[in-house]
Amino acid sequence: MDQAGANLFKGLGDAALSLGDFLSRLAGGGRPH
């Protein structure tokens, strides 16, 4: 995989983690970590 592809994949992974964290906080009533 070339560097652009690696960067894109990393960006998508970071976005997915951020979204999952956001949703888990909503589901958990907004409690902090």
XYZ file of C-alpha atoms in Angstrom:
33
model
C 0.000 0.000 0.000
C 1.363 3.415 -0.916
C 1.679 6.293 1.542
C -1.499 8.057 0.400
C -3.470 4.853 0.888
C -1.953 4.343 4.340
C -2.827 7.906 5.344
C -6.386 7.507 4.069
C -6.809 4.238 5.954
C -5.450 5.809 9.148
C -7.780 8.784 8.744
C -10.790 6.516 8.309
C -9.760 4.458 11.316
C -9.399 7.574 13.474
C -12.811 8.810 12.336
C -14.395 5.447 13.132
C -12.863 5.435 16.613
C -14.055 8.988 17.249
C -17.561 8.140 16.058
C -17.682 4.982 18.167
C -16.524 6.930 21.220
C -19.171 9.589 20.613
C -21.928 6.996 20.236
C -20.818 5.084 23.326
C -20.918 8.302 25.345
C -24.444 9.027 24.085
C -25.533 5.490 24.918
C -23.884 5.754 28.346
C -25.755 8.933 29.242
C -22.821 11.227 28.462
C -20.674 10.046 31.357
C -16.940 10.833 31.055
C -14.348 8.114 30.524
